[in-house]
Amino acid sequence: MKVNNVGIYGWGSCVPEGVVTNFDLEGMVLTSDDWIRERTGIIKRHVACRGEKTSNLAIIALQNAMEMGNIKPDELDLIIVATSSPDMLFPATACIVQDAIGAKKAAAFDLSLACSGFVYALCVGAQFIQNEAYRCVAVIGADILTRFIDWSDRKTAILFGDGAGACILKYKPGNEWWFFLGSDGSGADHLKIIGSGSSDYTPSGSFQKRLPTIQMNGQEVFKFAVRSMVKSVKNVINESRISFEDISKIIPHQANKRIIESVRKYLNLKSEKFYINVDRFGNTSAASIPIAIDEAYRSGVIKPNDKIVLAAFGAGFAFGSGLISL
Ligand code: ACO
């Protein structure tokens, strides 16, 4: 899917101060720093403290993006927050962000699609600019998934971190973006937060209150991740008729270094083509891609006008890629 005349004017991100290292986890579950590094590439992750909310991180990420783009609050027409760990089921976290920023004329809504949320939200936000409905759209990916971890489950406790990333979209004549989005709900059971919604999740069928908790079939998620990212990256490259040489970086969802390595092998590309920061942040869900872009941009790894490819996958199953220029 082609999207015309959209440009990015500012990136920002925010992670909580608290850090949990693999060594810290050794004291909580039967695991080891070696195992986690070898199977995931993760060394540490930032974890929100008590009282810290998804909106807190989203607000700072957006303020940083607005500062970079020199955007005033009353310029914002729309705020989209991609999150599957909102402050509450309602009100939408986007409305809380809108009020805190003082974006008085902005519409606001949340988009829930786990780790694929940011790429979908970017695509949705870009449509409002392309069709000239809005002039200035903020797209945020923000998650505090560590709230939903069973810290005694070593299969999930090692993977996730918290954070937020944001960008500002505005009209940029002549710019061409490409997206490919997809889903396969037959994989819904492989990655879910039980006890978090309207479904009856107790084996006996009787309703019982229980803390929402992430459940994951890691190997199924791994296979889907590789398949779907290879497919969606190839799609945006083929549709745009741009070659991999013209792409400065592929910025994949940062879930596991081995997943990214498998995708790299299938696409037959060099390691330098991929930007990876999962070692320092873990899987920050909808925030992972915008945090990585913000970091890469501010450190000069990617520059204005560079073409980059984003590749996401996650619960749903859902997946999506975007070929965008900065
Ligand atoms: N420490 C030590 N041993 C462990 C740990 C741990 N943290 N976790 C599992 N093991 C053990 C298992 O019990 C198993 O032992 P056994 O052979 O005696 O039964 C052994 O290690 C191998 O377990 P596997 O599950 O086969 O390990 P695998 O190599 O598949 O790695 C992992 C597990 C890291 C979870 C991997 O499957 C993965 O990354 N999957 C994708 C997960 C993911 O990306 N999730 C986020 C999706 S995005 C979203 O929408 C939220």
Coordinates of C-alpha atoms and ligand atoms in Angstrom, one line a residue:
M1 CA 0.0 0.0 0.0
K2 CA 1.4 3.3 -1.1
V3 CA 1.1 6.4 1.1
N4 CA 2.0 9.8 -0.5
N5 CA 3.2 13.2 0.8
V6 CA 4.0 12.3 4.4
G7 CA 7.1 13.2 6.3
I8 CA 8.4 12.8 9.9
Y9 CA 9.2 16.0 11.8
G10 CA 10.7 14.8 15.2
W11 CA 11.3 11.7 17.1
G12 CA 11.3 11.1 20.8
S13 CA 11.5 8.3 23.4
C14 CA 11.4 7.6 27.1
V15 CA 12.2 4.6 29.3
P16 CA 11.8 4.2 33.0
E17 CA 14.9 4.8 35.2
G18 CA 14.7 1.4 36.8
V19 CA 16.8 -1.4 35.3
V20 CA 16.6 -5.1 35.7
T21 CA 19.6 -7.1 34.6
N22 CA 19.9 -10.8 33.7
F23 CA 21.8 -11.2 37.0
D24 CA 18.8 -9.7 38.9
L25 CA 16.6 -12.2 37.2
E26 CA 18.9 -15.1 38.4
G27 CA 17.7 -14.2 41.9
M28 CA 14.0 -14.5 40.9
V29 CA 13.7 -17.5 38.6
L30 CA 15.7 -20.6 37.6
T31 CA 17.7 -18.9 34.8
S32 CA 21.1 -17.6 34.0
D33 CA 22.7 -14.5 32.3
D34 CA 24.4 -16.9 29.8
W35 CA 21.1 -18.6 28.9
I36 CA 19.2 -15.3 28.4
R37 CA 22.1 -13.7 26.3
E38 CA 22.4 -16.8 24.1
R39 CA 18.7 -17.4 23.5
T40 CA 17.5 -13.8 23.2
G41 CA 20.5 -11.3 23.1
I42 CA 19.0 -9.4 26.0
I43 CA 21.3 -8.2 28.8
K44 CA 19.1 -5.7 30.6
R45 CA 15.7 -4.0 30.4
H46 CA 14.1 -0.9 31.9
V47 CA 11.2 -1.6 34.2
A48 CA 8.5 0.9 35.4
C49 CA 8.3 1.4 39.1
R50 CA 5.1 1.3 41.2
G51 CA 2.9 4.2 40.2
E52 CA 4.6 4.8 36.9
K53 CA 2.0 4.7 34.1
T54 CA 2.1 4.1 30.3
S55 CA 0.8 7.7 29.8
N56 CA 3.8 9.1 31.9
L57 CA 6.2 7.5 29.4
A58 CA 4.1 8.4 26.3
I59 CA 3.9 12.1 27.4
I60 CA 7.7 12.5 27.8
A61 CA 8.4 10.6 24.5
L62 CA 5.9 13.0 22.7
Q63 CA 7.4 16.1 24.3
N64 CA 10.9 15.0 23.1
A65 CA 9.6 14.5 19.6
M66 CA 7.8 17.9 19.7
E67 CA 11.0 19.6 20.9
M68 CA 13.0 18.0 18.0
G69 CA 10.4 19.1 15.5
N70 CA 9.7 22.5 17.1
I71 CA 6.0 21.6 17.2
K72 CA 3.6 23.6 19.5
P73 CA 0.8 21.7 21.3
D74 CA -2.0 23.6 19.5
E75 CA -0.5 22.4 16.1
L76 CA -1.5 18.8 16.9
D77 CA -4.7 17.6 15.1
L78 CA -4.6 14.0 16.2
I79 CA -2.8 11.8 18.8
I80 CA -2.7 8.0 18.3
V81 CA -1.3 5.9 21.1
A82 CA -0.4 2.3 20.1
T83 CA -0.5 0.3 23.4
S84 CA -1.8 -2.9 24.8
S85 CA -1.1 -1.8 28.4
P86 CA -3.1 1.4 28.6
D87 CA -3.4 3.2 32.0
M88 CA -6.9 1.8 32.1
L89 CA -9.3 0.1 29.6
F90 CA -10.9 3.5 29.4
P91 CA -10.4 6.4 29.2
A92 CA -8.0 6.0 26.3
T93 CA -4.4 6.7 27.2
A94 CA -4.3 9.0 24.1
C95 CA -6.9 11.3 25.8
I96 CA -4.7 11.5 29.0
V97 CA -1.7 12.4 26.8
Q98 CA -3.7 15.0 24.9
D99 CA -4.7 16.8 28.1
A100 CA -1.2 16.7 29.6
I101 CA 0.4 18.1 26.5
G102 CA -2.2 20.8 26.2
A103 CA -3.1 19.8 22.6
K104 CA -6.5 21.5 22.9
K105 CA -7.8 20.9 19.3
A106 CA -6.4 17.3 18.9
A107 CA -8.6 14.2 18.5
A108 CA -7.1 11.2 20.3
F109 CA -7.5 7.4 20.3
D110 CA -5.7 4.2 21.3
L111 CA -4.8 1.4 18.9
S112 CA -4.3 -2.0 20.4
L113 CA -2.2 -4.5 18.5
A114 CA 0.6 -5.5 20.9
C115 CA 4.0 -5.4 19.3
S116 CA 2.8 -4.5 15.8
G117 CA 0.8 -1.5 17.1
F118 CA 3.3 1.2 16.2
V119 CA 3.6 0.2 12.5
Y120 CA -0.2 0.0 12.2
A121 CA -0.6 3.4 14.0
L122 CA 2.0 5.0 11.7
C123 CA 0.1 3.7 8.7
V124 CA -3.2 5.0 10.0
G125 CA -1.8 8.4 11.0
A126 CA -0.2 8.7 7.6
Q127 CA -3.6 8.3 5.9
F128 CA -4.9 11.4 7.7
I129 CA -2.0 13.4 6.3
Q130 CA -2.2 11.9 2.8
N131 CA -5.9 12.7 2.5
E132 CA -5.3 16.2 3.9
A133 CA -7.8 15.7 6.7
Y134 CA -5.1 16.7 9.2
R135 CA -1.8 18.7 9.1
C136 CA -0.1 17.4 12.2
V137 CA -0.4 13.9 13.7
A138 CA 1.4 12.4 16.7
V139 CA 2.0 8.7 16.7
I140 CA 3.2 7.1 19.9
G141 CA 4.0 3.5 20.8
A142 CA 4.0 2.9 24.6
D143 CA 3.8 -0.1 26.8
I144 CA 4.4 -1.3 30.3
L145 CA 4.0 -5.0 29.7
T146 CA 6.1 -5.8 32.8
R147 CA 2.8 -5.1 34.7
F148 CA 1.4 -8.3 33.2
I149 CA 4.4 -10.6 33.8
D150 CA 4.2 -13.6 36.2
W151 CA 7.7 -13.1 37.6
S152 CA 7.9 -16.8 38.5
D153 CA 7.5 -17.8 34.8
R154 CA 11.0 -17.9 33.4
K155 CA 9.8 -18.2 29.8
T156 CA 8.3 -14.6 29.8
A157 CA 9.9 -12.9 32.8
I158 CA 13.2 -12.5 30.9
L159 CA 11.8 -11.0 27.7
F160 CA 10.0 -7.7 28.3
G161 CA 11.0 -4.2 29.2
D162 CA 9.0 -0.9 29.3
G163 CA 9.1 2.3 27.3
A164 CA 7.6 4.7 24.8
G165 CA 8.6 6.2 21.5
A166 CA 6.9 8.9 19.5
C167 CA 7.0 10.8 16.1
I168 CA 5.3 13.7 14.5
L169 CA 3.8 13.3 11.0
K170 CA 3.2 16.3 8.6
Y171 CA 2.8 17.0 4.9
K172 CA 6.0 16.4 2.9
P173 CA 5.3 16.7 -0.9
G174 CA 6.8 14.0 -3.1
N175 CA 7.6 11.6 -0.3
E176 CA 6.5 8.0 -1.0
W177 CA 5.9 5.5 1.8
W178 CA 4.9 1.8 1.5
F179 CA 3.2 -0.4 4.0
F180 CA 2.2 -4.1 4.2
L181 CA -0.1 -5.1 7.1
G182 CA -1.4 -8.6 7.9
S183 CA -2.9 -10.8 10.5
D184 CA -3.5 -14.5 11.3
G185 CA -5.9 -14.8 14.2
S186 CA -5.5 -18.6 14.2
G187 CA -2.4 -17.9 16.3
A188 CA -4.3 -15.9 19.0
D189 CA -3.8 -18.6 21.7
H190 CA -0.1 -18.6 21.4
L191 CA 0.4 -15.1 22.9
K192 CA -2.2 -13.5 25.1
I193 CA -2.8 -11.6 28.4
I194 CA -5.3 -13.9 30.2
G195 CA -7.6 -12.2 32.7
S196 CA -7.5 -8.9 30.9
G197 CA -10.8 -8.7 29.1
S198 CA -14.3 -10.0 28.6
S199 CA -13.4 -13.6 27.8
D200 CA -14.0 -16.4 30.3
Y201 CA -10.6 -17.7 31.0
T202 CA -11.0 -20.1 33.9
P203 CA -10.8 -23.8 33.0
S204 CA -14.1 -24.6 34.8
G205 CA -15.9 -21.9 33.0
S206 CA -16.8 -20.0 36.2
F207 CA -15.8 -16.4 36.4
Q208 CA -13.0 -15.8 38.8
K209 CA -11.0 -12.6 39.3
R210 CA -7.3 -13.0 38.6
L211 CA -4.4 -10.7 37.8
P212 CA -3.9 -10.3 34.0
T213 CA -0.9 -12.4 33.0
I214 CA 1.0 -12.9 29.8
Q215 CA 1.0 -16.5 28.5
M216 CA 3.2 -17.4 25.6
N217 CA 4.1 -20.4 23.4
G218 CA 7.6 -19.1 22.6
Q219 CA 8.5 -21.5 19.8
E220 CA 5.2 -20.8 17.8
V221 CA 5.8 -17.1 18.2
F222 CA 9.3 -17.4 17.1
K223 CA 8.3 -19.3 13.9
F224 CA 5.6 -16.8 13.1
A225 CA 7.9 -13.9 13.7
V226 CA 10.5 -15.0 11.2
R227 CA 7.9 -16.1 8.5
S228 CA 5.9 -12.9 8.7
M229 CA 8.8 -10.4 8.9
V230 CA 10.5 -12.0 5.9
K231 CA 7.2 -11.8 3.9
S232 CA 6.3 -8.2 4.9
V233 CA 9.8 -6.8 4.3
K234 CA 10.0 -8.5 0.9
N235 CA 6.6 -7.1 0.1
V236 CA 7.4 -3.4 0.7
I237 CA 10.7 -3.7 -1.1
N238 CA 9.1 -5.4 -4.2
E239 CA 6.1 -3.0 -4.3
S240 CA 8.3 0.1 -4.0
R241 CA 10.8 -1.2 -6.6
I242 CA 13.5 0.0 -4.3
S243 CA 16.5 -2.3 -3.7
F244 CA 18.0 -3.2 -0.4
E245 CA 21.0 -1.1 -1.3
D246 CA 18.9 2.0 -1.2
I247 CA 17.8 1.2 2.4
S248 CA 20.0 2.6 5.1
K249 CA 18.7 0.4 7.9
I250 CA 16.1 -2.2 8.6
I251 CA 14.6 -1.5 12.1
P252 CA 12.8 -4.7 13.2
H253 CA 10.7 -5.2 16.3
Q254 CA 13.2 -5.8 19.1
A255 CA 12.0 -9.1 20.6
N256 CA 14.9 -11.5 20.3
K257 CA 18.3 -11.2 18.5
R258 CA 17.9 -14.8 17.2
I259 CA 14.7 -13.9 15.5
I260 CA 16.3 -10.9 13.8
E261 CA 19.3 -13.1 12.8
S262 CA 17.0 -15.7 11.2
V263 CA 15.2 -12.9 9.2
R264 CA 18.6 -11.6 8.1
K265 CA 19.7 -15.0 6.8
Y266 CA 16.4 -15.5 4.9
L267 CA 16.8 -12.1 3.3
N268 CA 20.5 -12.8 2.6
L269 CA 21.6 -9.4 4.0
K270 CA 24.6 -8.3 6.0
S271 CA 24.3 -7.8 9.8
E272 CA 25.1 -4.1 9.4
K273 CA 21.8 -3.6 7.6
F274 CA 19.9 -4.2 10.8
Y275 CA 19.6 -1.9 13.8
I276 CA 19.5 -3.8 17.1
N277 CA 19.2 -2.5 20.6
V278 CA 17.3 -5.4 22.2
D279 CA 20.4 -6.1 24.4
R280 CA 19.7 -2.9 26.4
F281 CA 15.9 -2.6 26.3
G282 CA 14.4 -6.1 26.0
N283 CA 11.1 -6.3 24.2
T284 CA 9.2 -3.0 24.8
S285 CA 6.3 -4.1 22.6
A286 CA 4.7 -1.2 20.7
A287 CA 7.5 1.1 21.8
S288 CA 10.4 -1.0 20.5
I289 CA 10.6 0.3 16.9
P290 CA 10.2 4.1 17.7
I291 CA 12.7 3.8 20.6
A292 CA 15.2 2.1 18.2
I293 CA 14.6 4.8 15.5
D294 CA 14.9 7.6 18.0
E295 CA 18.2 6.2 19.3
A296 CA 19.6 5.5 15.8
Y297 CA 18.6 9.0 14.6
R298 CA 20.0 10.9 17.6
S299 CA 23.3 9.0 17.4
G300 CA 23.6 9.7 13.6
V301 CA 23.3 6.0 12.5
I302 CA 20.3 7.2 10.4
K303 CA 20.0 10.7 8.9
P304 CA 17.4 13.0 7.4
N305 CA 16.0 11.7 4.1
D306 CA 17.4 8.1 4.7
K307 CA 15.0 5.4 3.7
I308 CA 14.4 2.8 6.4
V309 CA 12.3 -0.4 6.6
L310 CA 10.3 -1.2 9.8
A311 CA 9.2 -4.8 10.5
A312 CA 6.9 -5.8 13.3
F313 CA 5.1 -8.9 14.5
G314 CA 3.3 -9.8 17.6
A315 CA 0.2 -11.1 19.4
G316 CA -2.8 -11.6 17.2
F317 CA -0.9 -12.9 15.4
A318 CA -0.4 -9.6 13.5
F319 CA 2.5 -8.2 11.5
G320 CA 3.4 -5.2 9.4
S321 CA 6.2 -3.5 7.5
G322 CA 6.7 0.0 6.5
L323 CA 9.2 1.6 4.1
I324 CA 9.5 5.2 5.1
S325 CA 11.9 8.1 4.6
L326 CA 13.0 10.3 7.4
Ligands
ACO1 N1 16.2 -19.8 31.6 C1 16.7 -21.0 31.5 N2 16.1 -22.1 30.9 C2 14.9 -21.7 30.3 C3 14.4 -20.5 30.3 C4 15.0 -19.5 31.0 N3 14.6 -18.2 31.1 N4 13.2 -20.5 29.6 C5 13.1 -21.7 29.1 N5 14.1 -22.5 29.5 C6 14.3 -23.9 29.2 C7 13.0 -24.6 28.9 O1 12.3 -25.0 30.0 C8 13.6 -25.8 28.1 O2 14.1 -26.8 28.9 P1 13.8 -28.3 28.6 O3 14.5 -28.6 27.3 O4 14.4 -29.0 29.8 O5 12.3 -28.4 28.6 C9 14.8 -25.2 27.3 O6 15.1 -24.0 28.1 C10 14.5 -24.7 25.9 O7 13.2 -24.0 25.9 P2 12.6 -23.4 24.6 O8 11.3 -22.8 24.9 O9 12.7 -24.5 23.5 O10 13.7 -22.3 24.3 P3 13.8 -21.4 23.0 O11 15.1 -21.6 22.4 O12 12.6 -21.5 22.1 O13 13.8 -19.9 23.6 C11 12.3 -18.1 23.8 C12 12.7 -19.4 24.3 C13 13.5 -17.1 24.1 C14 11.1 -17.6 24.6 C15 12.1 -18.1 22.3 O14 11.1 -19.1 22.0 C16 11.5 -16.8 21.8 O15 12.1 -15.8 21.8 N6 10.3 -16.8 21.2 C17 9.6 -15.6 20.7 C18 9.1 -14.8 21.9 C19 8.6 -13.4 21.5 O16 9.2 -12.8 20.6 N7 7.6 -12.9 22.2 C20 7.1 -11.6 22.0 C21 6.2 -11.4 20.9 S1 5.8 -9.8 20.6 C22 4.3 -9.4 21.4 O17 3.3 -9.2 20.7 C23 4.2 -9.2 22.8

